[in-house]
Coordinates of C-alpha atoms in Angstrom, one line a residue:
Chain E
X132 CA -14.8 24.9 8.1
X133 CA -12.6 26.1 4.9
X134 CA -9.7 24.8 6.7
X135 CA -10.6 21.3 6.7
X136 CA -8.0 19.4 6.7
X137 CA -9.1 16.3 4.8
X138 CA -13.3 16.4 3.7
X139 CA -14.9 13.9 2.1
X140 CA -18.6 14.7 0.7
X141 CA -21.0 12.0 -1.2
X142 CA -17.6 9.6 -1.5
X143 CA -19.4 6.4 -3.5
X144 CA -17.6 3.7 -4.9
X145 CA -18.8 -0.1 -6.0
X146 CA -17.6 -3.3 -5.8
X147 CA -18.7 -6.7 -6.5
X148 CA -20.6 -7.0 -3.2
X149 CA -20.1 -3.8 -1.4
X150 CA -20.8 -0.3 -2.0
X151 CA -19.1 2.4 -0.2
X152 CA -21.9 4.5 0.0
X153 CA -22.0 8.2 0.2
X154 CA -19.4 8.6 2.4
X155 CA -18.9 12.1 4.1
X156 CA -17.4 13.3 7.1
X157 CA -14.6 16.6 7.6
X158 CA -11.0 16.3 10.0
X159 CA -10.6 19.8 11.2
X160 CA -7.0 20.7 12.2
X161 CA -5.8 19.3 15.5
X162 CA -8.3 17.0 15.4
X163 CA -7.6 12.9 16.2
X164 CA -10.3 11.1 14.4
X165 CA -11.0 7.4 15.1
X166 CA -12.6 5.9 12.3
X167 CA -14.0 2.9 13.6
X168 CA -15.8 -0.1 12.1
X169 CA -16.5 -3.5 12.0
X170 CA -14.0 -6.0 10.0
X171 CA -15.8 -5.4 6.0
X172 CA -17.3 -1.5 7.1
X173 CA -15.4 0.0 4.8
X174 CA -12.6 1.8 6.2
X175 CA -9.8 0.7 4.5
X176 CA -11.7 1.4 0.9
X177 CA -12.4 4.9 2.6
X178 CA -8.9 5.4 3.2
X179 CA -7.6 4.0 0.0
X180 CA -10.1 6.6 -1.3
X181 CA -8.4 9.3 0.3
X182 CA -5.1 8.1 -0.4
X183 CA -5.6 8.4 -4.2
X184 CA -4.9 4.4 -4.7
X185 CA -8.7 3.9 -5.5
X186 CA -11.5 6.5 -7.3
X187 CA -14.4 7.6 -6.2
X188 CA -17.3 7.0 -8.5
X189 CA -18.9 10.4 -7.1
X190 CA -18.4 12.6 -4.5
X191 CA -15.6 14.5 -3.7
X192 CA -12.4 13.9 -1.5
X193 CA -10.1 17.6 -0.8
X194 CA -6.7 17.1 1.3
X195 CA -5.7 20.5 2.6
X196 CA -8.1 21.9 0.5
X197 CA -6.9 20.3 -3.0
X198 CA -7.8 17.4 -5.2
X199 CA -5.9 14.3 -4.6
X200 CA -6.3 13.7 -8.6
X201 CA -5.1 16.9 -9.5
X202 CA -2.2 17.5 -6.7
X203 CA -1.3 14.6 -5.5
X204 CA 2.3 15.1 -5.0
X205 CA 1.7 18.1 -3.1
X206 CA -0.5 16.5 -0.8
X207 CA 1.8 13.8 -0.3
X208 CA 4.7 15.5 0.7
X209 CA 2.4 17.1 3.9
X210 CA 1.0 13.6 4.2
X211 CA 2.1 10.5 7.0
X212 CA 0.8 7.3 5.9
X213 CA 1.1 3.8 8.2
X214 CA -1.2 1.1 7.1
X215 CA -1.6 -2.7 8.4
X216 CA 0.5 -4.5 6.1
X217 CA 3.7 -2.9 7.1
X218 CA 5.3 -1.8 3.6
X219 CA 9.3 -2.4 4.0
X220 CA 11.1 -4.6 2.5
X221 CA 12.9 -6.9 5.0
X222 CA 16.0 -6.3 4.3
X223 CA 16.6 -2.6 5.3
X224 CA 17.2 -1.1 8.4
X225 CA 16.2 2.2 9.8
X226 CA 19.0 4.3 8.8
X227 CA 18.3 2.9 5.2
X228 CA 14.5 4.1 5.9
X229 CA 15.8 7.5 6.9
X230 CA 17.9 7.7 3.8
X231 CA 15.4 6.8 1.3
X232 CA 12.7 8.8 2.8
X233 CA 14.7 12.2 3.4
X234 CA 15.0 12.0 -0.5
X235 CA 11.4 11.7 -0.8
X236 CA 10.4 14.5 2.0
X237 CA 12.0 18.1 1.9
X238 CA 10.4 18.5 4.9
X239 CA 12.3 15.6 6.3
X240 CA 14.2 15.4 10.1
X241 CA 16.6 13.3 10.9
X242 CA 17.2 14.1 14.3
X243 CA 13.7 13.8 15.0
X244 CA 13.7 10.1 13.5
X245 CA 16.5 9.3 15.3
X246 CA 14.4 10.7 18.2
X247 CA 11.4 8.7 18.0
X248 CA 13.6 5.7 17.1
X249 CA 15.3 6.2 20.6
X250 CA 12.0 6.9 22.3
X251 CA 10.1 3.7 20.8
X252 CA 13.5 1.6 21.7
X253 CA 14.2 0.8 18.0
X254 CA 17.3 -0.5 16.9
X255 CA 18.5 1.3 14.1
X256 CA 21.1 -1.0 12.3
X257 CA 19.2 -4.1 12.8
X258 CA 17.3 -5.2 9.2
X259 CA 13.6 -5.1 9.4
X260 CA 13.2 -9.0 9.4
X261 CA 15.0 -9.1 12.3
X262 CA 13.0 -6.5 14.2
X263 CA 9.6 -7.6 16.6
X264 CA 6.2 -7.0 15.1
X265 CA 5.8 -4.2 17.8
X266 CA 9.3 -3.0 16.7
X267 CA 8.2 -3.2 13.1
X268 CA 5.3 -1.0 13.8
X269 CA 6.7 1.5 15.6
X270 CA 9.9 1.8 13.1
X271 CA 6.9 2.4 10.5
X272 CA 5.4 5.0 13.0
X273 CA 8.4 6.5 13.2
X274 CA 9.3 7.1 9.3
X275 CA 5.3 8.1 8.8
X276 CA 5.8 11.0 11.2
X277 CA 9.5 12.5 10.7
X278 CA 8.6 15.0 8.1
X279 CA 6.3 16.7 10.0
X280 CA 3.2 15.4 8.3
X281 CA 0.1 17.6 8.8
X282 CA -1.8 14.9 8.4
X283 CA -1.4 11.6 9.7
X284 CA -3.4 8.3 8.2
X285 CA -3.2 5.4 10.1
X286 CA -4.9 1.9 8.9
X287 CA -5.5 -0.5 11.6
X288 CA -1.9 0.1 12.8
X289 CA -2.1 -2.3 15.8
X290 CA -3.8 -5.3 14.0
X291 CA -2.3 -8.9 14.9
X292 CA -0.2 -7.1 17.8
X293 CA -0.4 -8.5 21.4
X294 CA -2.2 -6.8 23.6
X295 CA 1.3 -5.4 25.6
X296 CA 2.8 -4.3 21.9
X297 CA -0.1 -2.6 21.5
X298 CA -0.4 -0.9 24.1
X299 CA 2.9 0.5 23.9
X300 CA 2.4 1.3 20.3
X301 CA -1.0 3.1 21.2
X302 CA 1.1 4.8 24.1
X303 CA 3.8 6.4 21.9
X304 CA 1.2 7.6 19.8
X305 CA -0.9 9.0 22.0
X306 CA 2.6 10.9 23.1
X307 CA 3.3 12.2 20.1
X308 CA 0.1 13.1 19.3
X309 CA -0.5 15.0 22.5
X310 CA 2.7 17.1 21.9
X311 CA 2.7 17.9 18.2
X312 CA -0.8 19.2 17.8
X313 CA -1.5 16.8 14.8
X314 CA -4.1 15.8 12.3
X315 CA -4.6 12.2 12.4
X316 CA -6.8 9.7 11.2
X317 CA -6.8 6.6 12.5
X318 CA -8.8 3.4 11.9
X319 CA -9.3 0.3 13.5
X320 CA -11.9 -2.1 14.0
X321 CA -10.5 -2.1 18.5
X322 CA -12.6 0.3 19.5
X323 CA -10.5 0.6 22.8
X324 CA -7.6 2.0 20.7
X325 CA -10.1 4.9 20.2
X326 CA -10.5 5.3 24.2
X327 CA -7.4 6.4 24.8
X328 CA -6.1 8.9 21.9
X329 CA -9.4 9.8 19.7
X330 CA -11.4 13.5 20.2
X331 CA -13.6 12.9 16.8
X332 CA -15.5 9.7 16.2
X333 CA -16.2 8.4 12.8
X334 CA -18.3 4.9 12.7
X335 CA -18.7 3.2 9.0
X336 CA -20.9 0.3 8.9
X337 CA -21.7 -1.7 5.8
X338 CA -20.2 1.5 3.6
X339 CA -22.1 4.0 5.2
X340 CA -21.1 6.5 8.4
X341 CA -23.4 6.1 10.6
X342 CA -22.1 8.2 13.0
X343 CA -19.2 11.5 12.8
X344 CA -19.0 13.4 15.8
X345 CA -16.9 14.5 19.0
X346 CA -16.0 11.5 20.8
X347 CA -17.6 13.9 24.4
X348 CA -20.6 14.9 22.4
X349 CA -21.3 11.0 21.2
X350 CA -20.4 9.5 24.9
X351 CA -22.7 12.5 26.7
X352 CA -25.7 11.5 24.9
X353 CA -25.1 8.1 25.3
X354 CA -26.4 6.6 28.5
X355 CA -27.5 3.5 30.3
X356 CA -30.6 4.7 33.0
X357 CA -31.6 2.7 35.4
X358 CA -34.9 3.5 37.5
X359 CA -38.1 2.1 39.4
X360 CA -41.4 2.3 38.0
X361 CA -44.6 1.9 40.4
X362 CA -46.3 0.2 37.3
X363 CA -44.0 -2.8 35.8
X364 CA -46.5 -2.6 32.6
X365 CA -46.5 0.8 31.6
X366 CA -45.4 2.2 29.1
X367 CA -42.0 3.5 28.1
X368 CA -40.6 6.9 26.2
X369 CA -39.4 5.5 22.4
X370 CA -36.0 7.3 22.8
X371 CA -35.2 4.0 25.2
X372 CA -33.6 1.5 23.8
X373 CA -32.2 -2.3 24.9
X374 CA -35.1 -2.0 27.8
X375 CA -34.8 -4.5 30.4
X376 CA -37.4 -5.0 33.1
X377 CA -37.2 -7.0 36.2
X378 CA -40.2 -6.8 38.0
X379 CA -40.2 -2.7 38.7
X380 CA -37.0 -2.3 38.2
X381 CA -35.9 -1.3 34.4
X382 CA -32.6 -0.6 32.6
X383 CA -32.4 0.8 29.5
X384 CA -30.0 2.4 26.7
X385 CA -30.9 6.2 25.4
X386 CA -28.6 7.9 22.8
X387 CA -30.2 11.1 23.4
X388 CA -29.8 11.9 26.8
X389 CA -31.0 15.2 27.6
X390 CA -33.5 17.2 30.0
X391 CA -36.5 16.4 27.9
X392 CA -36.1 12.3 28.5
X393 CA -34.8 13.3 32.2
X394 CA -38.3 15.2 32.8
X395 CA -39.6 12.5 31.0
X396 CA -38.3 9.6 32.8
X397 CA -39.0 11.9 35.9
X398 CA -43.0 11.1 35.9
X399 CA -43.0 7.6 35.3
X400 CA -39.9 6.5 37.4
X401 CA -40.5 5.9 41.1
X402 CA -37.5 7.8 42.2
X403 CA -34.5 9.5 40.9
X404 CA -33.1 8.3 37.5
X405 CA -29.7 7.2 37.7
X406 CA -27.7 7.4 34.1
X407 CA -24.1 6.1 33.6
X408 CA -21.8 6.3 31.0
X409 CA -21.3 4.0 28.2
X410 CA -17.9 3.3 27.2
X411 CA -17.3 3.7 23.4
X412 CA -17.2 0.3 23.1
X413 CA -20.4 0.1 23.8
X414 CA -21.7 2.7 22.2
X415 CA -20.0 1.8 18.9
X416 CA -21.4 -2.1 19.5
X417 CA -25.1 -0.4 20.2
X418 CA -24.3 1.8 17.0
X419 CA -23.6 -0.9 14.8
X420 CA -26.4 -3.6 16.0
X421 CA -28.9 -1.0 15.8
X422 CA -27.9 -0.1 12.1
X423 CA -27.9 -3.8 11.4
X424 CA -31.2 -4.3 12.7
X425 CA -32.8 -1.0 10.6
X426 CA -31.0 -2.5 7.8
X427 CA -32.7 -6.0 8.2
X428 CA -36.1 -4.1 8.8
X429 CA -35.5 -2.2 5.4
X430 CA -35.5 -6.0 4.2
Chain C
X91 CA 15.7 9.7 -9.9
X92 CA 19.5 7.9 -9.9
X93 CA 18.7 7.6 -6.0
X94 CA 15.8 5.5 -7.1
X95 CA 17.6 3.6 -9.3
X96 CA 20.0 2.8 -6.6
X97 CA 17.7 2.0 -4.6
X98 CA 15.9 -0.1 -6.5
X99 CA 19.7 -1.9 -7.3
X100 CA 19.9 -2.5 -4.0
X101 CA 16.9 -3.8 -2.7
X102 CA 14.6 -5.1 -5.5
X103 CA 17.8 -6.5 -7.6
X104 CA 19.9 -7.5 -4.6
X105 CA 20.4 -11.0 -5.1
X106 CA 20.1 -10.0 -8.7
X107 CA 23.3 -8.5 -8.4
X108 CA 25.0 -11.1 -6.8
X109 CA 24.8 -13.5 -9.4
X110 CA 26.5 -11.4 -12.0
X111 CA 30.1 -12.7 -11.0
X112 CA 28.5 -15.7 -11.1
X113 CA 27.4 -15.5 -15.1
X114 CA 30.9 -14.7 -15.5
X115 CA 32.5 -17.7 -13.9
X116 CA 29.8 -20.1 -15.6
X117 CA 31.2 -18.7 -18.5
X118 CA 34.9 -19.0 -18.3
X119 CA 34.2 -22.3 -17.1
X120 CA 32.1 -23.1 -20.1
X121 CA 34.5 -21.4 -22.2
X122 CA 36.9 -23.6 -21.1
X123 CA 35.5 -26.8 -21.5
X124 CA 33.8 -26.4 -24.7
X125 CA 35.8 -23.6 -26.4
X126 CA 35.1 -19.9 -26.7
X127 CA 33.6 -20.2 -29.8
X128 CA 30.6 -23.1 -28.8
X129 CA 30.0 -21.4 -25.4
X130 CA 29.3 -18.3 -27.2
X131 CA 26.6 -19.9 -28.0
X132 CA 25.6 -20.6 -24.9
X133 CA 25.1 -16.6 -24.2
X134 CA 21.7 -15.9 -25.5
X135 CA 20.2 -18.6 -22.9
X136 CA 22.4 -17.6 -20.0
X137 CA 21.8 -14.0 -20.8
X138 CA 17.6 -14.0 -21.3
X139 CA 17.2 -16.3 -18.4
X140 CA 19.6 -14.1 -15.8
X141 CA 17.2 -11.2 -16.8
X142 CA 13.7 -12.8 -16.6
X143 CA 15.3 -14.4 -13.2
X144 CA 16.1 -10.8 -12.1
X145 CA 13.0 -9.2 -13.3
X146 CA 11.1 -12.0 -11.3
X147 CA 12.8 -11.6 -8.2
X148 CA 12.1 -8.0 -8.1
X149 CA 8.2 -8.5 -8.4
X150 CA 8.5 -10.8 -6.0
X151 CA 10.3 -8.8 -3.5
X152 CA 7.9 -5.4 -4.6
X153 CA 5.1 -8.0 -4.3
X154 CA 6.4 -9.4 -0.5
X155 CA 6.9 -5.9 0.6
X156 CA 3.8 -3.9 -1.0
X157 CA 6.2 -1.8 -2.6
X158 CA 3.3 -0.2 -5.0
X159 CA 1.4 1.2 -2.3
X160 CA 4.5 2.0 -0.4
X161 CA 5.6 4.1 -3.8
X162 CA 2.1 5.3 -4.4
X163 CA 1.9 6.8 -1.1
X164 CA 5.2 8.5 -1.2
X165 CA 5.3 11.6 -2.7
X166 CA 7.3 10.1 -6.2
X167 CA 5.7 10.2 -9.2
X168 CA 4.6 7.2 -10.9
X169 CA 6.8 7.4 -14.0
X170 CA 9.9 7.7 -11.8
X171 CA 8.6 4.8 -10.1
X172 CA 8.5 2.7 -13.5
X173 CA 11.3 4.8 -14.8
X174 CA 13.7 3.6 -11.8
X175 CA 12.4 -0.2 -12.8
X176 CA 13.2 0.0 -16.0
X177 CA 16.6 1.5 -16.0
X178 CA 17.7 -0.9 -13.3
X179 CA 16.4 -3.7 -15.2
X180 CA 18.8 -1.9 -18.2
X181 CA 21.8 -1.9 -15.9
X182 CA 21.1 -5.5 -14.5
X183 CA 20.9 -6.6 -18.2
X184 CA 24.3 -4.8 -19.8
X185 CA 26.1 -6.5 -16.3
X186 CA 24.9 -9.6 -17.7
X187 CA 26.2 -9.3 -21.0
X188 CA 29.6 -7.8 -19.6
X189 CA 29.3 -10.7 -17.0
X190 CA 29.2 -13.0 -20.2
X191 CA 31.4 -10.9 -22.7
X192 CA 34.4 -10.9 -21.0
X193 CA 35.3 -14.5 -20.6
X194 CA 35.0 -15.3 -24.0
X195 CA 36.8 -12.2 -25.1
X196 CA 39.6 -13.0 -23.4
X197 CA 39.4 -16.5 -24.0
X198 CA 38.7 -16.1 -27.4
X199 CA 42.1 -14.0 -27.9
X200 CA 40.4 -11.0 -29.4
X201 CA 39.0 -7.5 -28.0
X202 CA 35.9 -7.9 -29.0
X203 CA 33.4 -10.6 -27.6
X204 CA 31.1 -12.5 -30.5
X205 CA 27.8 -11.7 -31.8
X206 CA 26.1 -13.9 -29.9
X207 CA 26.8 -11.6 -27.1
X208 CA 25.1 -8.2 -28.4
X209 CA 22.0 -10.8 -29.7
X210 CA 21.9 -11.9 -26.0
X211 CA 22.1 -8.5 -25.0
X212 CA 19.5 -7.4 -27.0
X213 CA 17.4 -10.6 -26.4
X214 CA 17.5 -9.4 -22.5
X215 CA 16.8 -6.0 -22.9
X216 CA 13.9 -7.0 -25.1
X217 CA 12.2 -9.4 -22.4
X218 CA 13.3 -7.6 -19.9
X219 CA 10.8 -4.7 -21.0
X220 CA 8.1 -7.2 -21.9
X221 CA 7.8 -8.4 -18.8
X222 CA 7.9 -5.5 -16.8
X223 CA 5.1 -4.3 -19.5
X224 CA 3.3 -7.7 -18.1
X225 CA 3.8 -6.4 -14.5
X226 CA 2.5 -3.5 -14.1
X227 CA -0.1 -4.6 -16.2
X228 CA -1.4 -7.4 -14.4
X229 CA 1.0 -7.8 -11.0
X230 CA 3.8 -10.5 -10.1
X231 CA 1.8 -13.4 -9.7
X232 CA 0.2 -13.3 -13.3
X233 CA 3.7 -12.4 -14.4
X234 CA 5.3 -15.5 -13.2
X235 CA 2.7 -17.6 -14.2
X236 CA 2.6 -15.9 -18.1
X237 CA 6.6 -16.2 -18.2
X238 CA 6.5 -19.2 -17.0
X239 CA 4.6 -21.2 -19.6
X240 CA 5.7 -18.2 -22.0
X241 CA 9.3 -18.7 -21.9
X242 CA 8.2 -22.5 -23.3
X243 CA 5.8 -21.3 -25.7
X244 CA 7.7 -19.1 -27.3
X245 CA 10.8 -21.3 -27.6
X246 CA 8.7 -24.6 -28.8
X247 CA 6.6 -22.4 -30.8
X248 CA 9.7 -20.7 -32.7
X249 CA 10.6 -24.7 -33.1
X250 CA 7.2 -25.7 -34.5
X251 CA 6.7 -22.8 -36.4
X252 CA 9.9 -22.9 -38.1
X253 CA 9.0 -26.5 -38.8
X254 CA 5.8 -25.9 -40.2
X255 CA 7.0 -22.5 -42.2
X256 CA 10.3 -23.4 -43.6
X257 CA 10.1 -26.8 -44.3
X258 CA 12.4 -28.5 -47.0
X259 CA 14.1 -26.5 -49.6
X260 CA 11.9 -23.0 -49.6
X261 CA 13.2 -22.8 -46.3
X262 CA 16.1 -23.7 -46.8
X263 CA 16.1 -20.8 -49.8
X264 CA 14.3 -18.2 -47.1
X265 CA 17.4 -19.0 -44.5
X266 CA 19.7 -18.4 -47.3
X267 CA 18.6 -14.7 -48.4
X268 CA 17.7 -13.6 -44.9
X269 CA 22.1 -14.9 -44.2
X270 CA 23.2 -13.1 -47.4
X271 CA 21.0 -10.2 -46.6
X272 CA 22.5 -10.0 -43.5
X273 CA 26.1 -10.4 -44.8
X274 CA 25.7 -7.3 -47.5
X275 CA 24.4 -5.4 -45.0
X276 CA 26.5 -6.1 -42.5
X277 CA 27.8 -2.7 -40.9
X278 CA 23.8 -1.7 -40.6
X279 CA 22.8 -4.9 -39.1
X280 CA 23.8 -4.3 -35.4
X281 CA 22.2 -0.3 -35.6
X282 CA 18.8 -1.5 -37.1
X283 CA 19.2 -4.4 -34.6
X284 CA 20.1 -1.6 -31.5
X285 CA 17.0 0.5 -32.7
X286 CA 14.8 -2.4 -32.9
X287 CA 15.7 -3.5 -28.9
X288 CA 15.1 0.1 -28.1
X289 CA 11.7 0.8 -29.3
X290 CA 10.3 -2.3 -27.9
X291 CA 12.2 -1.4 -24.4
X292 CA 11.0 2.4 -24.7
X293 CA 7.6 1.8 -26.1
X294 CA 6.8 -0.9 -23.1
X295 CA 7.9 1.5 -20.7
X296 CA 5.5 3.9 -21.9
X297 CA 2.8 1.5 -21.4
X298 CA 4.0 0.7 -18.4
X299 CA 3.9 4.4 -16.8
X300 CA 0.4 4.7 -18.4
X301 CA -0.4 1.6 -16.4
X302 CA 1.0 1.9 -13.4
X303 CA 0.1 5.9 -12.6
X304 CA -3.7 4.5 -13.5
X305 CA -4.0 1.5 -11.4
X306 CA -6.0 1.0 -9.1
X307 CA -4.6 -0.7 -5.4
X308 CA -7.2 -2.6 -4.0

């Protein structure tokens, strides 16, 4: 674990409204993260966090193992940052881009710009208000990954993109990603983006992480069951969850499917126990309701 | 750092730019018209409002672009970020002035332009680091607002308090010394006049680093 990429341990902050609550989770190296949430959750405050445009309260945030606060420009220089609101000016193109940011990176590479700009089917001489949304993105894509960053932060990248743009956008990440061995992480509230590029699963809801594992682990003990039970009135094991009974037949959610429920299941269910996966999307909407509901419990 | 200046000529200042020739036809043509000597005059306004329209249009384009964050997640130090501001803004201003200066130096048949320029100048600079003080304080749409209604206050103000302050013949008296002051002393005048645009200009981009390297992007 001491070669976390980015950690974040007890990360609080407060705002008129919201608190971003204790806020921990660790991006080991190679690792794509999908930080997902609702619209509100908290990622973008978490990210700002990171990003050293907002402070913590308490806990502690390390990039590469140092203190945004303390070494911030050194952190930035192995850092690749594309957030929603696309920040370039209109009028440049993207060999002004290049120009500007191989003064910024020492770790810079044109020809691998100019490579990504070719792959993505970007115009470089066109200025940036002329340029699709899609286009705009993936220029941004492009200059956030030229110099090699070892870490890679993306905010809701793909918001207000059509479904086709973003696809393509997702695509060429997923490319990228897949070749270079990169840290990334990468928010957004479409958790479908997260289907086809993230390994690691972070879910924030209402300012806390409810949830930061491996995308397998969280999708393997997440499952919808579905048996026969010779008694329609008996009782059930508490691990099920959204139970649904229609006559003797019952559906239900688990997220901890293991042997134990299985044997479980096994002496109450009229035969076999059939479990399917969930998609993420589910599991991330089951996640979020059922942390919604515990917080309206608490109330 | 003169990369970020340049670049911050060329984008943020642009159309900033672009309107220099344009000072400097206004003024031939005004020159003129009215004679070197009355559209001298004339500098200090031209001068003051090219340099508040300059420093407007950059927040507005930093503003449209989200250049802060941009800046603040590149690996550039904050004062370079301010620093590259406010040595454009100096450029912007002294390409005014020249913009301005050499109409009615020609005009006027000698090879120095008046006063009235190196007041306007200095009158440019001066706001010119006020409001980018204003900026990174408080961000481009306070800015505008504050300049807006500032700009007015400060010119009817000057009006009222003069009014109020030197009225009748003490004033008159004041005016009087603060002329013959000025004459005796003459060859110090435009040096104590140089250092006092270059402390406020240095002192609010101090302020303005301090600022800008602890604010908070929400």
């Amino acid at each position: 674990m001491n070669g976390a990429i980015l950690r974040l341990e007890g990360v609080t902050r407060e705002f008129p409204g919201f608190v971003l609550d204790r806020v921990s989770f660790t991006l080991e190296p190679g690792y794509v993260m999908g930080f997902v949430g609702p619209n509100g959750a908290g990622k973008t405050t978490t990210i700002k966090l990171i990003l050293g445009l907002l402070r913590a309260e308490a806990g502690t945030i390390t990039v590469f193992g140092m203190d945004m606060r303390r070494q911030a420009l050194a952190i930035k220089r192995q850092l690749g940052y594309l957030g929603e609101k696309l920040a370039l000016p209109d009028g440049v193109t993207a060999e002004w881009v290049a120009a500007f940011l191989s003064r910024c990176f020492p770790t810079w590479d044109g020809g691998r710009f100019q490579g990504y700009l070719r792959r993505f089917g970007v115009p470089r001489n066109k200025p940036v208000r002329a340029l699709s949304k899609g286009n705009r993105t993936k220029l941004a894509l492009a200059a956030a990954m030229a110099h090699r960053p070892r870490l890679l932060i993306l905010d809701e990248p793909t918001s207000g993109l059509d479904p086709l743009v973003r696809h393509e956008v997702i695509e060429a990440l997923r490319d990228v990603v897949a070749e270079e061995d990169r840290s990334v992480l990468f928010s957004t509230h479409i958790v479908s983006d997260h289907e086809a590029i993230a390994d690691f699963v972070t879910v924030i809801n209402d300012g806390r992480v409810i949830a930061s594992e491996p995308r397998d682990r969280l999708t393997e003990r997440w499952r919808r069951l579905t048996f026969r039970v010779d008694d329609p009135a008996c009782g059930l094991d508490a691990r099920l969850r959204d139970v649904r009974r229609q006559g003797s037949h019952v559906t239900a959610v688990t997220d901890d499917y293991c042997e134990d429920l299985r044997r479980t299941l096994g002496r109450v269910a009229s035969g076999a126990v059939e479990a399917s996966a969930l998609s993420l999307e589910e599991v991330f909407r089951y996640l979020v309701g059922s942390n919604r509901s515990r917080g309206a419990d608490d109330i | 750092m003169i990369w970020l200046v340049w670049s911050d000529l060329s984008l943020g200042h642009r159309s900033s730019l672009a309107t220099v020739p344009l000072a400097a036809v206004l003024m031939t043509v005004l020159a003129l018209v009215m004679g070197p000597g009355e559209a001298a005059a004339l500098a200090l306004v031209l001068v003051t409002m090219m340099a508040w329209g300059a420093g407007l249009r950059a927040a507005y384009e930093d503003d449209k672009a989200d250049a802060w964050t941009l800046f603040r997640t590149l690996p550039i130090a904050p004062a370079w970020v301010v620093a590259s501001r406010y040595l454009s803004g100096l450029v912007l201003t002294l390409l005014f002035g020249l913009a301005v200066a050499l109409p009615l130096a020609l005009l006027g048949g000698g090879p120095r332009p008046p006063v009235t320029v190196y007041v306007a100048v200095g009158a440019g600079i001066v706001l010119t680091g006020l409001f980018q003080a204003v900026y990174y304080r408080f961000g481009y749409r306070t800015v505008s607002t504050w300049f807006r209604y500032g700009l007015l206050l400060v010119v009817f103000g000057t009006m009222l308090l003069a009014r109020l302050l030197l009225p009748g013949a003490g004033g008159a008296t004041f005016l009087a010394g603060l002329a013959a002051w000025a004459e005796a002393n003459s060859a110090l005048l435009p040096f104590l006049m140089a250092a006092l645009v270059a402390v406020i200009y240095v002192a609010s981009w101090l302020y303005a680093t301090s600022v800008f390297a602890r604010k908070e992007l929400t």
